[in-house]
Every structure is written in C-alpha cells, then in structure tokens.
Coordinates of C-alpha atoms and ligand atoms in Angstrom, one line a residue:
M1 CA 134.8 77.2 65.3
A2 CA 132.7 77.6 68.5
L3 CA 130.2 80.5 68.4
T4 CA 132.1 82.4 71.2
E5 CA 135.3 82.2 69.3
E6 CA 133.8 83.4 66.1
L7 CA 132.1 86.3 68.0
A8 CA 135.4 87.1 69.6
A9 CA 137.0 87.3 66.2
H10 CA 134.4 89.9 65.1
I11 CA 134.0 92.1 68.3
G12 CA 137.0 91.3 70.4
A13 CA 137.4 88.6 73.1
A14 CA 136.8 91.3 75.9
N15 CA 133.3 91.8 74.6
V16 CA 132.2 88.1 74.6
L17 CA 131.5 87.0 78.1
S18 CA 130.8 83.6 79.4
G19 CA 130.7 81.7 82.7
A20 CA 131.1 83.8 85.8
A21 CA 131.8 87.0 83.7
M22 CA 128.1 87.0 82.8
A23 CA 127.0 87.4 86.4
P24 CA 126.1 91.1 86.1
Y25 CA 123.7 90.3 83.2
L26 CA 121.8 87.6 84.9
P27 CA 119.6 89.2 87.6
D28 CA 116.0 89.9 86.6
W29 CA 114.7 93.2 88.0
T30 CA 111.5 91.5 89.4
G31 CA 113.5 88.6 90.9
H32 CA 111.0 86.3 89.5
Y33 CA 112.8 84.8 86.5
T34 CA 116.1 83.0 86.1
T35 CA 118.2 82.9 82.9
A36 CA 121.1 80.9 81.6
P37 CA 122.5 82.4 78.4
L38 CA 125.3 80.7 76.5
A39 CA 127.2 83.9 76.3
V40 CA 126.8 87.7 76.4
A41 CA 128.0 89.7 73.3
R42 CA 128.6 93.4 73.5
P43 CA 128.9 94.8 69.9
C44 CA 129.7 98.5 69.5
S45 CA 128.5 99.2 66.0
T46 CA 125.7 98.2 63.6
K47 CA 128.3 96.3 61.6
E48 CA 129.3 94.3 64.7
V49 CA 125.6 93.5 65.4
V50 CA 125.3 92.2 61.9
A51 CA 128.3 90.0 62.4
C52 CA 126.9 88.7 65.8
V53 CA 123.5 88.0 64.4
R54 CA 124.9 86.2 61.3
A55 CA 127.2 84.1 63.4
A56 CA 124.4 83.1 65.8
A57 CA 122.1 82.3 62.9
A58 CA 124.7 80.1 61.3
A59 CA 125.1 78.2 64.6
G60 CA 121.3 78.0 65.1
I61 CA 121.6 79.9 68.5
P62 CA 118.8 82.3 69.5
V63 CA 119.6 86.0 69.9
I64 CA 118.1 88.0 72.8
P65 CA 118.6 91.7 72.4
A66 CA 119.2 93.4 75.8
G67 CA 119.1 97.1 76.8
G68 CA 119.1 98.3 80.4
R69 CA 117.4 95.1 81.6
T70 CA 114.7 97.0 83.5
G71 CA 111.8 95.2 81.7
I72 CA 109.4 93.5 84.1
T73 CA 107.8 90.8 82.0
G74 CA 110.7 88.2 81.9
A75 CA 111.4 89.1 78.2
L76 CA 115.2 88.6 78.5
M77 CA 115.0 85.0 79.8
T78 CA 116.8 82.3 77.8
T79 CA 118.4 78.9 78.2
G80 CA 121.4 78.7 75.9
G81 CA 120.7 81.8 73.8
L82 CA 123.1 84.7 73.0
L83 CA 122.3 87.8 75.1
L84 CA 123.2 90.6 72.7
S85 CA 123.8 93.7 74.9
L86 CA 123.5 97.0 73.1
E87 CA 125.2 98.8 76.0
R88 CA 128.2 99.9 74.0
M89 CA 126.0 101.3 71.2
N90 CA 125.1 104.3 73.3
R91 CA 126.1 107.3 71.2
I92 CA 123.9 110.2 70.2
R93 CA 124.8 110.4 66.5
A94 CA 123.2 113.8 66.0
L95 CA 121.0 116.4 67.7
K96 CA 119.2 118.6 65.3
P97 CA 117.5 121.4 67.2
D98 CA 115.8 123.0 64.2
A99 CA 114.4 119.7 63.1
R100 CA 113.6 118.9 66.7
L101 CA 115.0 115.4 66.6
A102 CA 117.8 113.2 67.9
V103 CA 119.5 110.4 66.0
V104 CA 120.5 107.9 68.7
E105 CA 121.9 104.4 69.0
A106 CA 119.8 101.8 70.7
G107 CA 121.9 101.5 73.8
C108 CA 121.6 105.2 74.7
I109 CA 120.1 105.5 78.2
L110 CA 117.0 107.7 78.4
S111 CA 118.5 110.1 80.9
T112 CA 121.5 110.7 78.6
L113 CA 119.1 111.8 75.9
H114 CA 117.2 114.0 78.4
D115 CA 120.4 115.8 79.4
A116 CA 121.6 116.2 75.8
A117 CA 118.3 117.6 74.6
E118 CA 118.2 120.0 77.5
T119 CA 121.5 121.6 76.4
Q120 CA 119.6 122.6 73.2
G121 CA 116.5 123.9 75.0
L122 CA 114.7 120.8 74.0
Y123 CA 113.0 118.0 75.8
F124 CA 112.8 114.2 75.2
P125 CA 109.4 113.5 76.8
L126 CA 109.7 109.8 77.6
W127 CA 109.8 109.8 81.4
F128 CA 109.5 107.1 83.9
G129 CA 111.2 105.7 87.1
A130 CA 113.7 103.5 85.3
R131 CA 115.0 106.4 83.0
G132 CA 118.5 106.2 84.5
S133 CA 119.0 102.6 83.2
A134 CA 116.4 101.9 80.5
T135 CA 117.6 102.4 76.9
I136 CA 116.1 103.8 73.7
G137 CA 116.2 100.2 72.2
G138 CA 114.4 98.7 75.2
A139 CA 111.8 101.5 75.3
L140 CA 111.1 101.2 71.6
S141 CA 110.9 97.4 71.9
T142 CA 108.4 97.6 74.7
N143 CA 106.7 100.7 73.4
A144 CA 107.2 102.2 76.8
G145 CA 104.7 104.7 78.2
G146 CA 105.4 106.5 81.5
S147 CA 104.1 109.7 83.1
N148 CA 104.0 112.1 80.1
V149 CA 101.9 110.0 77.6
L150 CA 99.0 112.2 78.4
R151 CA 100.7 115.1 76.6
Y152 CA 103.3 113.6 74.3
G153 CA 102.2 110.0 73.5
S154 CA 104.1 106.8 74.0
T155 CA 107.4 105.8 72.5
R156 CA 105.8 104.8 69.2
G157 CA 104.6 108.3 68.7
L158 CA 108.0 109.7 69.4
C159 CA 109.8 107.6 66.8
L160 CA 110.4 108.9 63.3
G161 CA 112.9 106.4 62.0
L162 CA 114.5 103.1 62.9
E163 CA 117.6 101.0 62.0
V164 CA 117.1 97.3 62.5
V165 CA 119.3 94.2 62.0
L166 CA 117.1 91.4 60.8
A167 CA 117.3 87.8 61.8
D168 CA 119.3 86.9 58.7
G169 CA 121.8 89.7 59.3
R170 CA 120.4 92.1 56.7
M171 CA 120.3 95.8 57.8
L172 CA 117.0 97.5 57.4
D173 CA 117.5 101.2 57.1
L174 CA 114.3 103.1 58.0
M175 CA 116.1 106.1 59.4
G176 CA 113.9 108.7 57.9
E177 CA 113.6 112.0 59.6
L178 CA 110.2 112.7 58.1
H179 CA 106.9 113.6 59.8
K180 CA 105.1 112.4 56.7
D181 CA 106.0 109.4 54.5
N182 CA 103.3 107.4 53.0
S183 CA 105.6 105.2 50.8
G184 CA 104.0 101.9 51.5
Y185 CA 103.8 100.0 54.8
D186 CA 105.3 101.9 57.7
L187 CA 107.6 99.0 58.7
K188 CA 109.1 100.6 61.7
H189 CA 105.9 100.0 63.6
L190 CA 106.5 96.2 63.3
F191 CA 109.6 96.4 65.4
I192 CA 108.2 98.9 68.0
G193 CA 106.7 96.9 70.7
A194 CA 108.0 93.6 69.3
E195 CA 110.3 92.9 72.3
G196 CA 113.2 91.8 70.1
T197 CA 111.2 89.0 68.4
L198 CA 111.6 90.4 64.9
G199 CA 115.1 91.9 64.8
V200 CA 117.6 94.0 66.7
I201 CA 117.0 97.7 66.8
T202 CA 120.4 99.4 66.5
A203 CA 119.5 103.1 66.1
A204 CA 116.5 105.4 66.0
V205 CA 115.4 108.9 65.1
M206 CA 113.5 110.3 68.0
R207 CA 111.3 113.4 68.2
L208 CA 112.2 116.1 70.7
V209 CA 109.8 118.8 71.9
A210 CA 110.3 122.3 73.2
Q211 CA 111.6 122.3 76.7
P212 CA 108.8 123.6 79.0
A213 CA 109.9 126.9 80.4
A214 CA 108.9 125.6 83.9
Q215 CA 106.7 123.1 85.6
A216 CA 104.3 123.5 88.5
T217 CA 103.7 120.3 90.5
A218 CA 101.1 119.6 93.1
T219 CA 99.8 116.7 95.2
L220 CA 96.1 116.7 95.6
A221 CA 93.7 115.1 98.0
L222 CA 90.3 114.3 96.5
R223 CA 87.1 112.9 98.0
G224 CA 87.1 110.1 95.5
L225 CA 88.4 109.0 92.1
G226 CA 85.1 109.9 90.6
D227 CA 86.0 113.6 90.8
A228 CA 89.4 113.2 89.2
L229 CA 88.6 113.3 85.5
G230 CA 86.5 116.5 86.0
L231 CA 89.4 118.0 87.8
L232 CA 91.8 117.0 84.9
R233 CA 89.4 118.6 82.4
R234 CA 89.2 121.8 84.5
L235 CA 93.0 122.0 84.8
Q236 CA 93.4 121.4 81.0
A237 CA 91.0 124.2 80.3
A238 CA 92.8 126.5 82.8
T239 CA 96.2 125.9 81.3
G240 CA 95.5 125.5 77.6
G241 CA 96.1 121.8 77.7
A242 CA 99.5 122.0 79.4
V243 CA 98.9 119.2 81.9
E244 CA 102.0 116.9 81.6
A245 CA 101.2 114.3 84.2
F246 CA 98.2 113.2 86.1
E247 CA 99.0 110.2 88.3
Y248 CA 96.7 108.4 90.8
M249 CA 97.8 106.9 94.0
S250 CA 95.2 104.8 95.9
P251 CA 94.9 104.8 99.7
S252 CA 96.2 101.2 99.6
Y253 CA 99.3 102.4 97.7
M254 CA 99.9 105.2 100.2
R255 CA 99.6 102.8 103.1
E256 CA 102.0 100.3 101.4
L257 CA 104.4 103.1 100.7
A258 CA 104.3 104.2 104.4
R259 CA 105.0 100.6 105.5
H260 CA 107.8 100.0 103.0
R261 CA 109.4 103.4 103.2
P262 CA 108.6 105.0 106.5
D263 CA 111.3 107.6 105.7
I264 CA 109.1 109.1 102.9
R265 CA 106.9 111.9 104.2
Q266 CA 103.2 111.5 103.5
P267 CA 101.6 114.5 101.8
F268 CA 98.7 115.0 104.1
D269 CA 97.9 114.3 107.8
S270 CA 95.7 111.4 106.9
I271 CA 95.6 109.3 103.7
A272 CA 93.0 110.8 101.3
P273 CA 90.4 108.6 99.4
C274 CA 92.2 109.7 96.2
T275 CA 95.7 111.2 95.9
I276 CA 96.7 112.8 92.6
L277 CA 100.1 114.0 91.5
V278 CA 99.6 116.6 88.8
E279 CA 102.3 118.5 86.8
V280 CA 101.5 121.4 84.6
A281 CA 104.0 123.0 82.1
A282 CA 104.2 126.8 81.6
P283 CA 101.9 127.5 78.6
T284 CA 104.1 130.5 77.7
P285 CA 107.7 131.6 78.7
E286 CA 106.1 134.6 80.5
A287 CA 104.2 132.2 82.8
A288 CA 107.6 130.9 84.0
E289 CA 109.1 134.3 85.0
A290 CA 109.0 135.0 88.7
H291 CA 107.6 138.4 89.7
G292 CA 108.6 140.7 92.7
D293 CA 107.0 138.3 95.2
G294 CA 109.0 135.4 93.8
R295 CA 105.9 133.7 92.5
R296 CA 105.5 132.8 88.8
P297 CA 102.3 133.3 86.9
L298 CA 102.3 129.6 86.4
D299 CA 102.1 129.0 90.1
R300 CA 99.3 131.5 90.4
L301 CA 97.4 129.9 87.6
L302 CA 97.6 126.5 89.3
E303 CA 96.8 128.0 92.8
E304 CA 93.8 129.8 91.4
A305 CA 92.5 126.7 89.6
L306 CA 93.0 124.6 92.8
A307 CA 91.5 127.3 95.1
A308 CA 88.3 127.2 93.0
M309 CA 88.2 123.4 93.4
L310 CA 88.9 123.6 97.1
A311 CA 86.0 126.1 97.4
D312 CA 83.5 124.0 95.6
G313 CA 84.5 120.9 97.6
T314 CA 86.1 118.9 94.7
L315 CA 89.4 119.0 96.6
I316 CA 90.0 118.2 100.3
D317 CA 93.6 119.5 100.3
A318 CA 96.4 120.5 98.0
E319 CA 100.2 120.8 98.3
I320 CA 102.0 122.8 95.6
A321 CA 105.8 122.2 95.3
G322 CA 107.6 125.4 96.2
S323 CA 111.1 124.2 95.3
V324 CA 112.9 121.8 93.1
A325 CA 113.5 119.6 96.2
Q326 CA 109.7 119.5 96.9
R327 CA 108.9 118.6 93.3
R328 CA 111.5 115.8 93.5
A329 CA 109.9 114.5 96.8
M330 CA 106.5 114.4 95.2
W331 CA 107.8 112.5 92.2
Q332 CA 109.7 110.1 94.5
R333 CA 106.5 109.1 96.2
R334 CA 105.1 108.1 92.8
E335 CA 108.2 106.6 91.3
L336 CA 108.8 104.2 94.2
A337 CA 105.7 102.4 93.0
A338 CA 107.6 99.5 91.2
E339 CA 109.9 99.0 94.2
V340 CA 106.9 99.1 96.7
M341 CA 104.9 96.7 94.6
F342 CA 107.6 94.1 94.1
A343 CA 109.0 94.3 97.6
R344 CA 106.0 92.4 99.2
K345 CA 105.6 88.8 98.3
P346 CA 103.5 87.0 97.1
H347 CA 102.0 89.6 94.7
I348 CA 100.1 89.4 91.5
D349 CA 100.8 92.4 89.2
T350 CA 98.8 93.5 86.2
D351 CA 99.3 96.5 83.8
V352 CA 95.9 97.2 82.2
A353 CA 94.5 100.0 80.1
L354 CA 90.9 101.3 80.2
P355 CA 89.0 104.1 78.5
L356 CA 89.6 107.0 80.9
D357 CA 86.0 107.2 82.0
R358 CA 85.9 103.5 83.0
V359 CA 88.9 103.5 85.4
A360 CA 86.8 104.4 88.5
D361 CA 84.1 101.8 87.5
F362 CA 86.8 99.1 87.2
L363 CA 88.3 99.8 90.6
T364 CA 84.8 99.8 92.2
A365 CA 83.6 96.6 90.4
I366 CA 86.8 94.6 91.0
E367 CA 86.7 94.7 94.8
P368 CA 83.7 92.5 95.5
R369 CA 84.8 90.0 92.8
L370 CA 88.2 89.8 94.3
A371 CA 86.8 89.4 97.8
A372 CA 84.5 86.6 96.7
L373 CA 87.5 84.8 95.1
D374 CA 90.0 85.4 97.9
P375 CA 88.7 87.0 101.1
G376 CA 92.3 87.5 102.2
A377 CA 93.3 89.5 99.1
E378 CA 94.5 93.1 99.4
P379 CA 94.3 95.1 96.2
M380 CA 96.5 98.1 95.5
A381 CA 96.2 100.5 92.5
I382 CA 98.4 103.1 91.1
A383 CA 97.7 104.7 87.7
H384 CA 98.9 106.9 84.9
L385 CA 95.3 108.2 85.2
G386 CA 95.7 110.7 82.4
D387 CA 95.9 107.8 79.9
G388 CA 93.8 105.2 81.7
N389 CA 96.7 102.9 82.6
I390 CA 96.3 101.1 85.9
H391 CA 99.0 99.1 87.6
F392 CA 96.6 96.9 89.6
T393 CA 98.4 94.7 92.1
V394 CA 96.9 92.1 94.4
Y395 CA 98.5 90.7 97.5
P396 CA 96.7 87.4 97.7
G397 CA 95.7 85.7 101.0
R398 CA 97.8 82.7 100.1
D399 CA 100.7 81.9 97.8
D400 CA 98.9 79.7 95.2
P401 CA 99.7 79.8 91.4
A402 CA 96.1 78.6 90.6
L403 CA 94.7 81.4 92.7
A404 CA 97.0 83.9 90.9
D405 CA 95.7 82.7 87.6
D406 CA 92.1 83.1 88.8
V407 CA 92.8 86.6 90.0
I408 CA 94.3 87.6 86.6
E409 CA 91.4 86.0 84.9
I410 CA 88.8 88.1 86.8
V411 CA 90.8 91.3 86.4
E412 CA 91.2 90.7 82.6
E413 CA 87.6 89.7 82.1
L414 CA 86.4 92.9 83.7
V415 CA 89.0 95.0 81.8
V416 CA 88.2 93.5 78.4
G417 CA 84.5 93.7 79.1
M418 CA 84.9 97.5 79.7
G419 CA 86.7 97.9 76.4
G420 CA 90.2 97.8 77.9
S421 CA 93.5 95.9 77.3
F422 CA 95.3 93.4 79.5
S423 CA 98.6 94.9 78.5
A424 CA 99.1 98.7 78.6
E425 CA 102.8 99.6 78.7
H426 CA 105.1 96.8 80.0
G427 CA 104.7 94.4 77.1
I428 CA 104.0 90.7 77.0
G429 CA 107.4 89.0 77.5
L430 CA 106.8 85.7 79.3
S431 CA 104.5 86.9 82.0
K432 CA 101.5 87.7 79.8
L433 CA 101.7 84.8 77.3
P434 CA 98.7 83.1 78.9
S435 CA 96.7 86.3 78.6
M436 CA 97.7 86.6 74.9
A437 CA 96.5 83.0 74.3
R438 CA 93.2 83.7 76.2
R439 CA 92.4 87.2 75.2
K440 CA 94.0 88.3 71.9
N441 CA 91.8 88.1 68.9
P442 CA 92.7 84.8 67.1
A443 CA 93.0 86.5 63.7
A444 CA 95.4 89.0 65.2
L445 CA 97.5 86.2 66.6
D446 CA 97.5 84.5 63.2
V447 CA 98.8 87.7 61.5
M448 CA 101.5 88.1 64.2
R449 CA 102.6 84.5 63.6
A450 CA 102.7 85.1 59.8
V451 CA 104.8 88.2 60.4
K452 CA 107.1 86.4 62.7
V453 CA 107.6 83.5 60.2
A454 CA 108.3 85.9 57.4
L455 CA 110.9 87.9 59.2
D456 CA 112.4 85.1 61.4
P457 CA 111.7 81.7 59.8
G458 CA 114.2 80.0 62.1
N459 CA 112.5 81.4 65.2
L460 CA 115.9 82.7 66.5
M461 CA 115.0 86.2 67.6
N462 CA 114.0 86.2 71.3
P463 CA 112.0 83.0 70.8
G464 CA 109.1 82.1 73.1
K465 CA 108.2 85.7 73.9
V466 CA 105.1 87.8 72.9
I467 CA 103.4 85.2 70.7
P468 CA 101.9 82.2 72.6
A469 CA 102.8 78.7 71.2
Ligands
FAD1 C1 111.4 101.1 88.5 C2 110.8 100.9 87.2 C3 109.8 101.7 86.7 C4 109.3 101.5 85.4 N1 108.3 102.4 84.9 C5 107.8 102.2 83.7 C6 106.8 103.1 83.2 O1 106.4 104.0 83.9 N2 106.4 102.9 82.0 C7 106.8 101.8 81.2 O2 106.4 101.7 80.0 N3 107.7 100.9 81.6 C8 108.2 101.1 82.9 N4 109.1 100.2 83.4 C9 109.5 99.0 82.5 C10 110.8 99.2 81.8 O3 111.6 100.2 82.3 C11 110.6 99.5 80.3 O4 110.0 98.4 79.7 C12 111.8 99.9 79.5 O5 111.4 100.4 78.3 C13 112.8 98.7 79.2 O6 114.0 99.2 78.7 P1 115.4 98.4 78.8 O7 116.4 99.1 78.1 O8 115.6 98.2 80.3 O9 115.0 97.1 78.1 P2 115.3 95.6 78.5 O10 114.7 95.3 79.8 O11 116.7 95.3 78.4 O12 114.5 94.8 77.4 C14 113.1 94.8 77.3 C15 112.7 94.1 76.0 O13 113.1 94.9 74.9 C16 114.0 94.1 74.1 N5 115.1 94.9 73.6 C17 115.9 95.6 74.3 N6 116.8 96.3 73.5 C18 116.5 96.0 72.3 C19 117.0 96.3 71.0 N7 118.0 97.2 70.8 N8 116.4 95.7 69.9 C20 115.4 94.9 70.0 N9 114.9 94.5 71.2 C21 115.4 95.1 72.3 C22 114.4 92.9 74.9 O14 114.7 91.8 74.2 C23 113.2 92.7 75.8 O15 112.3 92.0 75.1 C24 109.7 100.4 84.6 C25 110.6 99.5 85.1 C26 111.2 99.7 86.4 C27 112.3 98.8 86.9

C-alpha cells in the first residue's frame, strides 16, 4: 500500500493532502526556501501521530513536524518527506490555576493560550510578533525567546513536561507537572530546541505566571546605546525588578521602518541615536489602581524614574503610552522588525547573543570591519537588549553569496570572540548549518550526532537540519 493510502486509513483521507491541495503548506515565511513534500498529514491525536510516524518509518520516508510555519531558518524544507502538521492537535487539555500551569497540545497557537490563561487571571509569558500563528510545538522545538525573556526566561524555562513521539513510533511520556524532579537525565531538554530532529512533540505542560495587574509602556530616546544598561538597572531598582521588556531600535532600523511603513508614526521629531521600548509591570495590585486624577501609581513610578533620567541628561526624550491604543502603536513599531528586515533584498540576517555588557561594543566594533569588507553595506540592528540578543542585519552593496558568507564570518568571529553565540533564538534549521560546522565545539557536535543516532538511527526525523553533515 502506498504511504498516502496507509496514512488515509489511519487519519482519514481528508487529512492526507497531496498535489495542489498542499499549496497552503508550501510558502516559506522568509520567501528564501522552496519545499516539495511528498504529502501533508494532519493527525488529530497522539495515537494518530504514532500511526503516521510508524507508517512513514516503515516506508523509509522522512517526517518533518510542522507548527505555525513561522520559523525563519528554513527548518521545514524537504524534498519527498512527509510534512506532519500538528494544526489539528490544538486543544488545551487542562488549565490548572492553583498549580499555575497549562497542559496543551503541540498545535495550540500561542495567542490561544494567552487568551485562555487570562480568563484565570494568569499569563503565559512567551510573547513575540508571530504569536498569532506560532504554536507551542514550534516554540518548544526552536526554544523561542521573544520580548519577555528578560523577566520570565525562554520557552525552555517555561516547560515542565513533554509528550513526544519518537522516530520508531514509541510514545515518550514526560508529562510531569513538577518543579523539581531529579530522577535521572531530564530528557525533555533533548527535544526542546531540537527543531523536530529527535521526535514529534505532541503535548506539553507549560508554566503560567500571575497576570500583571497592569503595564506601563514607554518609548525612550537616549544619547547612545552605552547609557541603556545603566537605565535598565535604574528602572529595575525603581520597580523591584518588574521590567518585562527592554527593546533596542537602532537609528538605521527607525529609518528603514519609515521607508517601508511611512504610515507608522515615528516617536520623536528626529530619530534618536538610541530608541528603547520599555515595559514595566505593576509590582503590586495597588500600583495599577487609577487615582482621582486618572493616573495609576505605576505611571507615576515610571514618570518619576524617567524624569530623573531626563534631568541628569541620560534621556533626550520620552513618550509614555497613555492608552491601550498608544501601547499597541509602540509595540507595532518594534514588532514590524521581521517584516521590515525581510522586505528589502538582498539582506543578510543574523540572530546573535552577547553578554549584556558587550552589545554596545559589538555594534561599535562591527561597523569599520563591515565597511572594510563592503563599503556599500548598510547595517541595521534591533535587539531584545534586556537579554543581549541582537538581530543584526546587513543590506550588502551587491548581491553576492560569497560576500554574504564573508559578512556572516566577520559578524560571528566578533560575536564569538566577545563570548557570544551565533544563534540566539531562531534556531539553526538550514540557514545556520555552515555556522554550526565552523563555530560549534567539535566535541559538542560529536555528542549531538551520538544523540541523533541513538534516537533516530534511520535519520528520518527532519533530516539535514541542525547538525551539519
Ligand atoms: C514576524 C515574526 C516574528 C518572530 N519573532 C520571534 C521572536 O521574537 N523570538 C523568537 O524566538 N522567534 C521569533 N520568530 C520565529 C518563529 O516565530 C519561532 O521560531 C516560532 O517558535 C516557530 O513556531 P511555529 O509553530 O511557527 O514552528 P514552525 O515554523 O512550524 O517550525 C519550526 C521548527 O520546529 C519544528 N516543529 C514544529 N512543531 C513541532 C512539533 N510539534 N514537534 C517537533 N518539532 C516541531 C519544525 O520541524 C521546525 O524545525 C518570529 C517569526 C516571525 C515570522
């Protein structure tokens, strides 16, 4: 029996797509990669995932797990593999307010979990621009970060338990709801960040946190990036560590935003040397209650902290959101970053992590190196500054793959030399395989290969991704 027929017998013919019916599953968000799967399967339960994986393994066909398809490293590309879409496994199995956790299926979209948690006065703190499409399974598989890592950590830190279907079809039940469990190797961490190369995540236990009673959001103009970390430290001290997001937008990003989206209002009359979006949560419920003048103690706290910094010259200007619409507009400026970056071609994108106190050094040191390599290059930086993660993009002077490689090489050399990583939050996929080969510790690569062979001896789980040949 052909694989598609066998799959149809297990999950229903309507959930096995081939030919033109696969069209909605083929576009790559970046527009950079093309894919040609044999078929798309859409199981709706763990049992059905087991059946699909077993059938594909028996036929020797690779399995590529897919979530919201918002990944930007080409990790879903295949020629002749089975795209296993988790979209129908989208249920929230349980919300446990007292235990502050949610038991969710892998295809659950992040914003669905945000909304469900809110009904219980809780918050699922994984937050980034693609939250309306990205899934729990995809976020776990890329160990996604986003804007709130500063306060709540990345996806790995939010995961308590995991259910995984292994390459041979066995179901690995690691769905503990425990905060402490030292019973041997913590196997869930193998699958988090593995980009589907070790198994299919079918469900997870995710931590929830108390819903902040309110947030205060501001856009700040600074004289330079060098002052930003001091400002963050002062805001943390003033709010008892309640800063939730601290995002950097470089002048080149603000210019590119103005060019690409002239409809978006710029925050200040002229573009500042350093623009920061900061969001602070109410440290106590009282801080969120509006007084007679309509202002909340939280707003006053932020205003006072910022006024002191304006007075001593740290800040040039500041705009505090006075309404939900203003807060949304501030976030829109930041969250358009991926769209802005990918709109202009050719571009060379990187996603690097540095120790917090080396970010400014990196951005200063890279400019002359880049200019020496390609005098026509225009760099653009945007950063989750609170956790040292820079999306450093270069618009090169000419469209030349060899030049792109050289640009990536000088960026990575500088990053690694400063104690950083060439991959912060987007994963490896296909796009960073050369960097893995060049930069990853050889012993670490050997261990990864040994793990891969132990769990997937036939190399059928999303082959060719993460680990260089
Ligand atoms: C506008 C925009 C903004 C973004 N902002 C951020 C950001 O701030 N921070 C950040 O970290 N990322 C960001 N991303 C990248 C992307 O959204 C994340 O990588 C996201 O976690 C991917 O989720 P997904 O469901 O779309 O996964 P997909 O793109 O479908 O898959 C990504 C990888 O995970 C694997 N996978 C998916 N589901 C499973 C599963 N159930 N089991 C095993 N493997 C699986 C796939 O095989 C693939 O390797 C952004 C992307 C866009 C388009």
